[in-house]
Amino acid sequence: MKITKDLYQSNLVLLTDFYQLTMAYAYWKAGKGEQEAVFNLFFRKHPFQGGFTLAAGLDYVVDFCKNFKFEKADLEYLEVMKDQDGSPVFEAAFLEYLQQLEFTCDIDAVEEGTVAFPNSPLVRVRGPLIQCQLLETPLLNIINFQTLIATKAARINLAAQGEPVLEFGLRRAQGIDGALAASRAAYIGGCTSTSNVMAGKLFGIPVAGTHAHSWILSFETELEAFEAYAEAFPDQCVFLVDTYDTLNGVKNAIKVGEILRSKGKEMVGIRIDSGDLAYFSSKARQMLDGAGFPEAKIVASNDLDEHIIASLKSQDADINVWGVGTKLVTAYDQPALGAVYKLSAIKNEEGEWEPKVKVSQQSLKINIPGIHNTKRYFSKGKAVADMIFLEDQPIDTKGVVIIDPVDATRRKRLMPAFYQEEVLLKPIFDKGKKVYKLPTLTEIRDRATSQLESLDKTHKRLVNPHLYPVGLEENLHHLRMELVLKAKKFDNGED
Amino acid sequence: MKITKDLYQSNLVLLTDFYQLTMAYAYWKAGKGEQEAVFNLFFRKHPFQGGFTLAAGLDYVVDFCKNFKFEKADLEYLEVMKDQDGSPVFEAAFLEYLQQLEFTCDIDAVEEGTVAFPNSPLVRVRGPLIQCQLLETPLLNIINFQTLIATKAARINLAAQGEPVLEFGLRRAQGIDGALAASRAAYIGGCTSTSNVMAGKLFGIPVAGTHAHSWILSFETELEAFEAYAEAFPDQCVFLVDTYDTLNGVKNAIKVGEILRSKGKEMVGIRIDSGDLAYFSSKARQMLDGAGFPEAKIVASNDLDEHIIASLKSQDADINVWGVGTKLVTAYDQPALGAVYKLSAIKNEEGEWEPKVKVSQQSLKINIPGIHNTKRYFSKGKAVADMIFLEDQPIDTKGVVIIDPVDATRRKRLMPAFYQEEVLLKPIFDKGKKVYKLPTLTEIRDRATSQLESLDKTHKRLVNPHLYPVGLEENLHHLRMELVLKAKKFDNGED
């Protein structure tokens, strides 16, 4: 396919913002291109006003980094770029530098399927400034989207309380990969299958689906259409009953169910795709039970999300399987996560690491300086708190105080010795060499399940969740305060 | 790149819902696979509560159809699929049928960059049932997203009143193609450039960008950072002034602007990415003017959309260039268009076309039957009304009545002879052969501009727009009523 070949056959090194390249050039001109820096990718707020976020996308990031290389066609494109007065934007020597460039960064990251919280890095990149900058945009693109969708899927699956959730968002997804990556992330978040055949083929996700309204319309009558479908799939009949009239559709489904039974087969169930799902599912359940089909499943779809599912559940709707599309794959109520990628340390000419903060009018937007990592403490399998700490500072296992990064009055004292702990950032690349064994998609999905189980149910509430404690270890808190005050004084001449 | 190669190197024939394949199989089993049908792709409501929609994505559709072919790997994937009892889902003879399958449909479509309205087809597919079904999902995926983003971009550009709008949504877009296709559609909708270098390379869109906060942080002081940037790009300096303190940043930009001027260069301007944009842009304007830089541009960014731009305009903010990201590329306030693809006619065994409607509880959801097309009438270059008509029925040029498809009390009498007219669906494929010359992206963008000009400004209002008249030609209206009443009676035993 021409478009997709053009789009994707080459590596994706140019899938970046132009300013990463202009900065790369300017760093190179200033002799700073190889200066070592540390950047953190993190988000500031859970999506969907929720109490947790489920990390996803690392597999793509690994793939991107492994193939990070400027190829001939990429450089040719940059070579012919001209500025307003017609002179080349980039010097030839810089393009040669790019041609030679090899990926040599350290990357540490939270594993896919891990529950994550604001301000704590999902990915940490350490390496030459130019490489760090060029990675910013693609890493954000990948992690922002897959994390968003995995989180949405987890919320929807929580609402469904263990009943199967089928993802069928392809037709409304944001582009080709907006569908494929969403199917992958939705599976991580707990969905049982996808309608997207290509996602099934590429990622090994189970695929599901039966028939559409057009199937019914292509026959003279609904009954005829159900019969013909039953001929083709005697073991897998889920009849879509709402093309003409939902309850009449249920009657027709029962008739064909009886024909199937006379041949020793059982219909799987029916699907309702419109109208009042609480009302029609209850009516349909009564009709199916009354006709001797208590095992027949009722599948519901039509703009479902976690809130509508929770509402249907609270109304005792007789629904056994949930089909979710648009609202899941586009994360309809919040279609972007808003993770950022910020410089937190740079190595000066003396070879010492200098921690960095970007000051801002909003204290919410001040990043966390230095080379830091996060420890999660567990008690009896339940996560109790996350501590963001400077990697080069010892932790007093007898007692630490963690301080909320936004509201310094929120503090918590912890006795690390009493808890199990897990360090969240795991080494993925060491100086450009992959040191991490990628888990399978099933393993990632299982990790997501057990991670969500480790979280108290109050943090998983869909609305107004209880805030999980995440704080800066005291030394890190003080370092940050000091840098912020220094920066404000430096530039404002006040405070 | 492994993931993208796996994802995109093959054709995309499996980028479809699984139920399209199960229906294809069942059609084949029922001997209906080659039965001819007509499907229409259309939307029911303008996105963003707006008064128009801008069609986009046809180029991708053409590419998809040209490469429609089941390849070995696709068939191997389908071959090993098993149902619950372990037997193959698809018979071998059906897979052979798929292997032989060649694209033979007629496709008629609205050209990219055309203003479109609810219920009127954007794409019409006529061909064998199986092919029509397999095309449903990919066509919806492509058209839904690109049309949505082109429309959003057009709205944002209307708000900017001709001032340049830069698109830089890559980092927040929904996946790789969610970014690339969005950059393309945003350009069609009037944006002047993208930050996405790969979109620039693939589609020939101008790319733009300067530097980030990290550039400033990597130096000891902001002034030093600006100076170094000016060294690298003396002709293209747009200084990001809000890393530490916005107005102090403007002072530093002016200092470096003076250094540049002493070397015979001019700074291009400054960028503000946070805080109160109305306040800071006015203050910055005063400072720049006062320092002798009245030509320096002020670029603003930070979660902008059409409403915020319109609000800033109404406050006389001194902004000359608008940078728009997340809200544009994800269509944040409505991240899916919701176009559908419905059977409207099928050829019976006698070789006659039978028009079809899907009845529904909501009259909004009843489709338009038959093989229809749309005529747009123009007076003095302005569009006055669209008429959806049956292609095989003559139009009385002396006078027609068009009837709103949702509210039959809304009617309009037209004298076609008094108007210029354009038939909106153009032939794209004739029995699988491409008969349409694809315009360049620039031509598409120009078409969008002139199409928007042909629309009265009341329809382009961002909030509460005036409804543009689109109606069914009388014969089509009566056919539809008749079929709906017949269908309701048929299945309900009532009217």
Coordinates of N, CA, C and O in Angstrom, one line a residue, chain B residues 154-282:
Chain B
A154 N -10.4 24.0 10.1 CA -11.1 25.1 9.5 C -11.7 26.1 10.5 O -11.6 27.3 10.3
R155 N -12.3 25.5 11.5 CA -12.9 26.3 12.6 C -11.8 27.2 13.3 O -12.0 28.4 13.5
I156 N -10.7 26.6 13.6 CA -9.6 27.3 14.2 C -9.0 28.4 13.3 O -8.8 29.5 13.8
N157 N -8.9 28.1 12.1 CA -8.4 29.1 11.1 C -9.4 30.2 10.9 O -9.0 31.4 10.8
L158 N -10.7 29.9 11.0 CA -11.7 31.0 10.9 C -11.5 31.9 12.1 O -11.6 33.1 12.0
A159 N -11.3 31.3 13.3 CA -11.2 32.1 14.5 C -9.9 33.0 14.4 O -9.9 34.1 14.9
A160 N -8.9 32.5 13.8 CA -7.6 33.3 13.7 C -7.7 34.3 12.6 O -6.8 35.1 12.4
Q161 N -8.8 34.4 11.9 CA -9.1 35.5 10.9 C -7.9 35.7 10.0 O -7.5 36.9 9.7
G162 N -7.4 34.7 9.4 CA -6.3 34.8 8.4 C -4.9 34.9 8.9 O -4.0 34.8 8.2
E163 N -4.8 35.0 10.2 CA -3.4 34.9 10.8 C -2.9 33.5 10.8 O -3.7 32.6 10.9
P164 N -1.6 33.3 10.7 CA -1.0 32.0 10.5 C -1.3 31.1 11.7 O -1.2 31.6 12.9
V165 N -1.7 29.9 11.5 CA -1.9 28.9 12.5 C -0.9 27.7 12.3 O -1.0 27.1 11.2
L166 N -0.1 27.5 13.3 CA 0.9 26.4 13.2 C 0.3 25.2 13.9 O -0.2 25.3 15.1
E167 N 0.4 24.0 13.3 CA -0.1 22.8 14.0 C 1.1 22.1 14.6 O 2.1 21.8 14.0
F168 N 1.1 21.9 15.9 CA 2.2 21.1 16.5 C 1.6 20.1 17.6 O 2.0 20.1 18.7
G169 N 0.8 19.2 17.1 CA 0.1 18.2 18.0 C 0.8 16.9 18.1 O 0.3 16.0 18.9
L170 N 1.8 16.6 17.4 CA 2.4 15.3 17.4 C 2.5 14.6 18.7 O 2.2 13.4 18.9
R171 N 3.0 15.3 19.7 CA 3.3 14.7 21.0 C 2.0 14.2 21.8 O 2.1 13.4 22.7
R172 N 0.9 14.8 21.4 CA -0.4 14.4 22.1 C -1.3 13.7 21.2 O -2.5 13.4 21.6
A173 N -0.9 13.4 19.9 CA -1.8 12.8 19.0 C -2.1 11.4 19.4 O -1.3 10.8 20.1
Q174 N -3.1 10.8 18.8 CA -3.5 9.4 19.1 C -2.7 8.4 18.2 O -3.2 7.9 17.2
G175 N -1.5 8.2 18.6 CA -0.7 7.3 17.9 C 0.0 7.9 16.7 O -0.1 9.1 16.4
I176 N 0.8 7.1 16.0 CA 1.7 7.6 14.9 C 0.9 8.2 13.8 O 1.1 9.3 13.4
D177 N 0.0 7.4 13.3 CA -0.9 7.9 12.2 C -1.9 8.8 12.6 O -2.4 9.7 11.9
G178 N -2.3 8.8 13.9 CA -3.1 9.8 14.5 C -2.5 11.2 14.4 O -3.2 12.2 14.3
A179 N -1.2 11.2 14.4 CA -0.4 12.4 14.2 C -0.3 12.8 12.7 O -0.6 13.9 12.3
L180 N 0.2 11.8 11.9 CA 0.5 12.1 10.5 C -0.8 12.5 9.7 O -0.8 13.5 9.0
A181 N -1.8 11.7 9.9 CA -3.0 12.0 9.2 C -3.6 13.3 9.7 O -4.3 14.1 8.9
A182 N -3.4 13.6 11.0 CA -4.0 14.9 11.5 C -3.2 16.1 10.9 O -3.8 17.1 10.6
S183 N -1.9 15.9 10.8 CA -1.1 17.0 10.2 C -1.6 17.3 8.7 O -1.8 18.5 8.3
R184 N -1.9 16.2 8.0 CA -2.4 16.4 6.6 C -3.7 17.1 6.6 O -3.9 18.0 5.9
A185 N -4.6 16.6 7.5 CA -6.0 17.2 7.5 C -6.0 18.6 8.0 O -6.7 19.5 7.5
A186 N -5.1 18.9 9.0 CA -5.0 20.3 9.5 C -4.5 21.2 8.4 O -5.0 22.4 8.3
Y187 N -3.6 20.7 7.6 CA -3.2 21.6 6.5 C -4.3 21.8 5.5 O -4.5 23.0 5.0
I188 N -5.1 20.8 5.2 CA -6.2 21.0 4.3 C -7.2 22.0 4.9 O -7.7 22.9 4.2
G189 N -7.3 22.0 6.2 CA -8.3 22.9 6.9 C -7.7 24.3 7.0 O -8.4 25.2 7.6
G190 N -6.5 24.6 6.5 CA -6.0 25.9 6.5 C -4.8 26.2 7.3 O -4.3 27.4 7.3
C191 N -4.3 25.3 8.1 CA -3.1 25.6 8.9 C -1.9 25.8 7.9 O -1.9 25.3 6.8
T192 N -1.0 26.6 8.4 CA 0.1 27.0 7.5 C 1.3 26.1 7.5 O 2.1 26.1 6.6
S193 N 1.5 25.4 8.7 CA 2.6 24.5 8.8 C 2.4 23.5 9.9 O 1.4 23.6 10.6
T194 N 3.3 22.6 10.0 CA 3.2 21.5 11.0 C 4.6 21.5 11.7 O 5.6 21.8 11.1
S195 N 4.6 21.0 12.9 CA 5.9 20.7 13.6 C 6.4 19.3 13.2 O 7.6 19.0 13.5
N196 N 5.5 18.5 12.7 CA 5.8 17.1 12.5 C 6.7 16.9 11.2 O 6.2 17.0 10.1
V197 N 8.0 16.6 11.4 CA 8.9 16.6 10.3 C 8.6 15.5 9.4 O 8.7 15.7 8.1
M198 N 8.1 14.3 9.9 CA 7.8 13.3 9.0 C 6.6 13.6 8.1 O 6.5 13.3 6.9
A199 N 5.6 14.3 8.7 CA 4.5 14.8 7.9 C 5.0 15.8 6.8 O 4.5 15.8 5.7
G200 N 5.9 16.6 7.1 CA 6.5 17.5 6.2 C 7.1 16.7 5.0 O 6.9 17.0 3.8
K201 N 7.9 15.7 5.4 CA 8.6 14.9 4.3 C 7.6 14.2 3.5 O 7.7 14.1 2.2
L202 N 6.6 13.5 4.1 CA 5.7 12.7 3.3 C 4.7 13.5 2.5 O 4.4 13.1 1.4
F203 N 4.2 14.6 3.0 CA 3.1 15.3 2.3 C 3.5 16.6 1.8 O 2.7 17.3 1.1
G204 N 4.8 17.0 2.0 CA 5.2 18.3 1.5 C 4.6 19.5 2.2 O 4.5 20.6 1.7
I205 N 4.2 19.3 3.5 CA 3.7 20.4 4.3 C 4.9 21.2 4.8 O 5.8 20.6 5.3
P206 N 4.8 22.5 4.8 CA 5.9 23.3 5.4 C 6.0 22.9 6.9 O 5.0 22.8 7.6
V207 N 7.3 22.8 7.4 CA 7.5 22.5 8.8 C 8.0 23.8 9.5 O 8.7 24.6 8.9
A208 N 7.7 23.9 10.8 CA 8.1 25.1 11.5 C 8.4 24.7 13.0 O 7.9 23.7 13.5
G209 N 9.2 25.5 13.6 CA 9.6 25.3 15.0 C 10.9 25.9 15.4 O 11.7 26.2 14.5
T210 N 11.1 26.3 16.7 CA 12.3 26.9 17.1 C 13.0 26.2 18.2 O 13.8 25.3 18.0
H211 N 12.6 26.5 19.5 CA 13.2 25.8 20.6 C 12.3 25.7 21.7 O 11.2 26.3 21.8
A212 N 12.6 24.8 22.7 CA 11.8 24.5 23.8 C 12.4 25.0 25.1 O 13.5 25.6 25.1
H213 N 11.7 24.9 26.2 CA 12.2 25.3 27.5 C 13.5 24.6 27.9 O 14.4 25.2 28.5
S214 N 13.6 23.4 27.4 CA 14.8 22.6 27.8 C 16.1 23.3 27.2 O 17.2 23.2 27.8
W215 N 15.9 24.0 26.0 CA 17.0 24.7 25.5 C 17.5 25.7 26.5 O 18.7 25.9 26.7
I216 N 16.6 26.5 27.1 CA 17.0 27.5 28.0 C 17.6 26.9 29.2 O 18.6 27.3 29.7
L217 N 17.0 25.8 29.7 CA 17.5 25.2 31.0 C 18.9 24.6 30.8 O 19.6 24.4 31.8
S218 N 19.3 24.2 29.6 CA 20.6 23.6 29.4 C 21.7 24.6 29.5 O 22.9 24.2 29.5
F219 N 21.4 25.9 29.6 CA 22.4 27.0 29.7 C 22.3 27.5 31.2 O 21.3 27.4 31.8
E220 N 23.4 28.3 31.6 CA 23.3 28.8 32.9 C 22.3 29.9 33.0 O 21.6 30.0 34.0
T221 N 22.1 30.7 32.0 CA 21.1 31.8 32.0 C 20.3 31.8 30.7 O 20.8 31.3 29.7
E222 N 19.2 32.5 30.8 CA 18.3 32.6 29.6 C 19.0 33.4 28.5 O 18.9 33.1 27.4
L223 N 19.7 34.5 29.0 CA 20.3 35.4 28.0 C 21.3 34.6 27.2 O 21.4 34.7 25.9
E224 N 22.1 33.8 27.9 CA 23.1 32.9 27.2 C 22.5 32.0 26.2 O 23.0 31.8 25.1
A225 N 21.3 31.4 26.6 CA 20.6 30.5 25.8 C 20.1 31.2 24.5 O 20.2 30.7 23.4
F226 N 19.5 32.4 24.7 CA 19.1 33.2 23.5 C 20.2 33.5 22.6 O 20.1 33.4 21.3
E227 N 21.3 33.9 23.2 CA 22.5 34.3 22.3 C 23.0 33.1 21.5 O 23.3 33.2 20.3
A228 N 23.0 31.9 22.2 CA 23.5 30.7 21.5 C 22.6 30.4 20.3 O 23.0 29.9 19.2
Y229 N 21.2 30.5 20.6 CA 20.3 30.2 19.5 C 20.4 31.2 18.4 O 20.4 30.8 17.2
A230 N 20.7 32.4 18.7 CA 20.9 33.4 17.6 C 22.1 33.2 16.8 O 22.2 33.5 15.6
E231 N 23.1 32.6 17.4 CA 24.3 32.2 16.7 C 24.0 31.2 15.6 O 24.4 31.3 14.5
A232 N 23.1 30.2 16.0 CA 22.8 29.1 15.0 C 21.8 29.6 14.0 O 21.9 29.2 12.8
F233 N 20.8 30.4 14.4 CA 19.8 30.8 13.4 C 19.6 32.3 13.4 O 18.5 32.8 13.8
P234 N 20.5 33.0 13.0 CA 20.4 34.5 13.0 C 19.2 35.0 12.3 O 18.7 36.1 12.6
D235 N 18.7 34.3 11.3 CA 17.6 34.8 10.5 C 16.2 34.3 11.0 O 15.2 34.7 10.4
Q236 N 16.2 33.4 11.9 CA 15.0 32.7 12.3 C 14.7 32.6 13.8 O 14.2 31.7 14.3
C237 N 15.1 33.7 14.5 CA 15.0 33.6 15.9 C 13.5 34.0 16.4 O 13.1 35.1 16.3
V238 N 12.9 32.9 16.9 CA 11.7 33.2 17.7 C 12.0 32.7 19.1 O 12.2 31.5 19.4
F239 N 12.1 33.6 20.1 CA 12.6 33.3 21.4 C 11.4 32.9 22.3 O 10.5 33.7 22.5
L240 N 11.5 31.7 22.9 CA 10.5 31.3 23.9 C 10.8 32.0 25.2 O 11.9 31.8 25.8
V241 N 9.9 32.9 25.7 CA 10.3 33.8 26.8 C 9.8 33.5 28.2 O 10.1 34.2 29.1
D242 N 9.1 32.3 28.3 CA 8.5 32.1 29.6 C 9.1 31.0 30.4 O 8.4 30.4 31.3
T243 N 10.3 30.7 30.3 CA 10.9 29.6 31.1 C 11.0 30.0 32.5 O 10.7 29.2 33.4
Y244 N 11.5 31.2 32.8 CA 11.6 31.7 34.2 C 10.6 32.7 34.5 O 9.8 32.6 35.5
D245 N 10.5 33.8 33.7 CA 9.6 34.9 34.0 C 9.4 35.6 32.7 O 10.3 36.1 32.0
T246 N 8.1 35.6 32.3 CA 7.8 36.0 30.9 C 8.3 37.4 30.5 O 9.0 37.5 29.5
L247 N 8.1 38.4 31.3 CA 8.4 39.8 30.9 C 9.9 40.0 31.0 O 10.5 40.7 30.1
N248 N 10.6 39.3 31.9 CA 12.0 39.3 31.9 C 12.6 38.6 30.7 O 13.6 39.0 30.1
G249 N 11.9 37.6 30.3 CA 12.3 36.9 29.0 C 12.2 37.8 27.8 O 13.0 37.7 26.9
V250 N 11.1 38.6 27.8 CA 11.0 39.6 26.7 C 12.2 40.6 26.7 O 12.8 40.9 25.7
K251 N 12.6 41.0 27.9 CA 13.8 41.9 28.0 C 15.0 41.2 27.4 O 15.8 41.8 26.7
N252 N 15.2 39.9 27.8 CA 16.4 39.2 27.2 C 16.3 39.1 25.7 O 17.3 39.2 25.0
A253 N 15.1 38.8 25.2 CA 14.9 38.7 23.8 C 15.2 40.0 23.1 O 15.9 40.0 22.0
I254 N 14.8 41.1 23.7 CA 15.2 42.4 23.1 C 16.7 42.6 23.1 O 17.2 43.1 22.1
K255 N 17.3 42.3 24.2 CA 18.8 42.4 24.2 C 19.5 41.7 23.1 O 20.3 42.2 22.4
V256 N 19.0 40.4 22.9 CA 19.6 39.6 21.8 C 19.2 40.1 20.4 O 19.9 40.1 19.5
G257 N 17.9 40.7 20.4 CA 17.5 41.3 19.1 C 18.4 42.5 18.8 O 18.7 42.7 17.6
E258 N 18.8 43.2 19.8 CA 19.7 44.3 19.5 C 21.1 43.9 19.0 O 21.7 44.4 18.1
I259 N 21.6 42.8 19.6 CA 22.9 42.2 19.2 C 22.7 41.8 17.7 O 23.6 42.1 16.9
L260 N 21.6 41.1 17.4 CA 21.4 40.6 16.0 C 21.4 41.8 15.1 O 22.0 41.8 14.0
R261 N 20.7 42.9 15.5 CA 20.5 44.0 14.6 C 21.9 44.7 14.4 O 22.2 45.2 13.3
S262 N 22.8 44.6 15.4 CA 24.1 45.2 15.2 C 24.9 44.4 14.2 O 25.9 44.9 13.6
K263 N 24.4 43.2 13.9 CA 25.1 42.3 12.9 C 24.3 42.4 11.6 O 24.5 41.5 10.7
G264 N 23.3 43.3 11.5 CA 22.5 43.4 10.3 C 21.4 42.3 10.2 O 20.8 42.1 9.1
K265 N 21.0 41.7 11.3 CA 20.0 40.7 11.3 C 18.8 41.2 12.1 O 18.9 42.1 13.0
E266 N 17.6 40.6 11.9 CA 16.4 40.9 12.6 C 15.8 39.7 13.3 O 15.7 38.6 12.6
M267 N 15.5 39.8 14.6 CA 14.8 38.7 15.2 C 13.4 38.6 14.6 O 12.8 39.6 14.2
V268 N 12.9 37.4 14.5 CA 11.5 37.2 13.9 C 10.5 37.5 15.0 O 9.5 38.1 14.7
G269 N 10.7 37.1 16.2 CA 9.7 37.4 17.3 C 10.0 36.6 18.5 O 11.0 36.1 18.8
I270 N 8.9 36.5 19.3 CA 8.9 35.8 20.6 C 7.8 34.8 20.7 O 6.8 35.0 19.9
R271 N 7.9 33.8 21.6 CA 6.8 32.9 21.8 C 6.4 32.9 23.3 O 7.3 32.8 24.1
I272 N 5.1 33.0 23.6 CA 4.6 32.8 25.0 C 3.8 31.6 25.0 O 2.9 31.4 24.2
D273 N 4.1 30.7 26.0 CA 3.5 29.4 26.1 C 2.8 29.1 27.4 O 2.4 28.0 27.7
S274 N 2.6 30.2 28.2 CA 1.9 29.9 29.5 C 1.4 31.3 30.0 O 1.7 32.3 29.5
G275 N 0.7 31.2 31.1 CA 0.2 32.4 31.7 C -1.0 33.0 31.0 O -1.6 32.4 30.0
D276 N -1.3 34.2 31.3 CA -2.5 34.9 30.7 C -2.0 35.5 29.4 O -1.3 36.5 29.3
L277 N -2.4 34.9 28.3 CA -1.9 35.3 27.0 C -2.3 36.7 26.6 O -1.6 37.4 25.9
A278 N -3.5 37.1 27.0 CA -4.0 38.4 26.6 C -3.1 39.5 27.3 O -2.6 40.4 26.7
Y279 N -2.9 39.3 28.6 CA -2.1 40.2 29.4 C -0.6 40.2 28.9 O -0.1 41.3 28.6
F280 N 0.0 39.1 28.8 CA 1.4 39.0 28.5 C 1.7 39.5 27.1 O 2.7 40.1 26.8
S281 N 0.8 39.1 26.2 CA 1.0 39.6 24.8 C 1.0 41.1 24.6 O 1.8 41.7 23.9
S282 N 0.1 41.7 25.4 CA 0.0 43.2 25.3 C 1.2 43.8 25.9 O 1.8 44.8 25.3

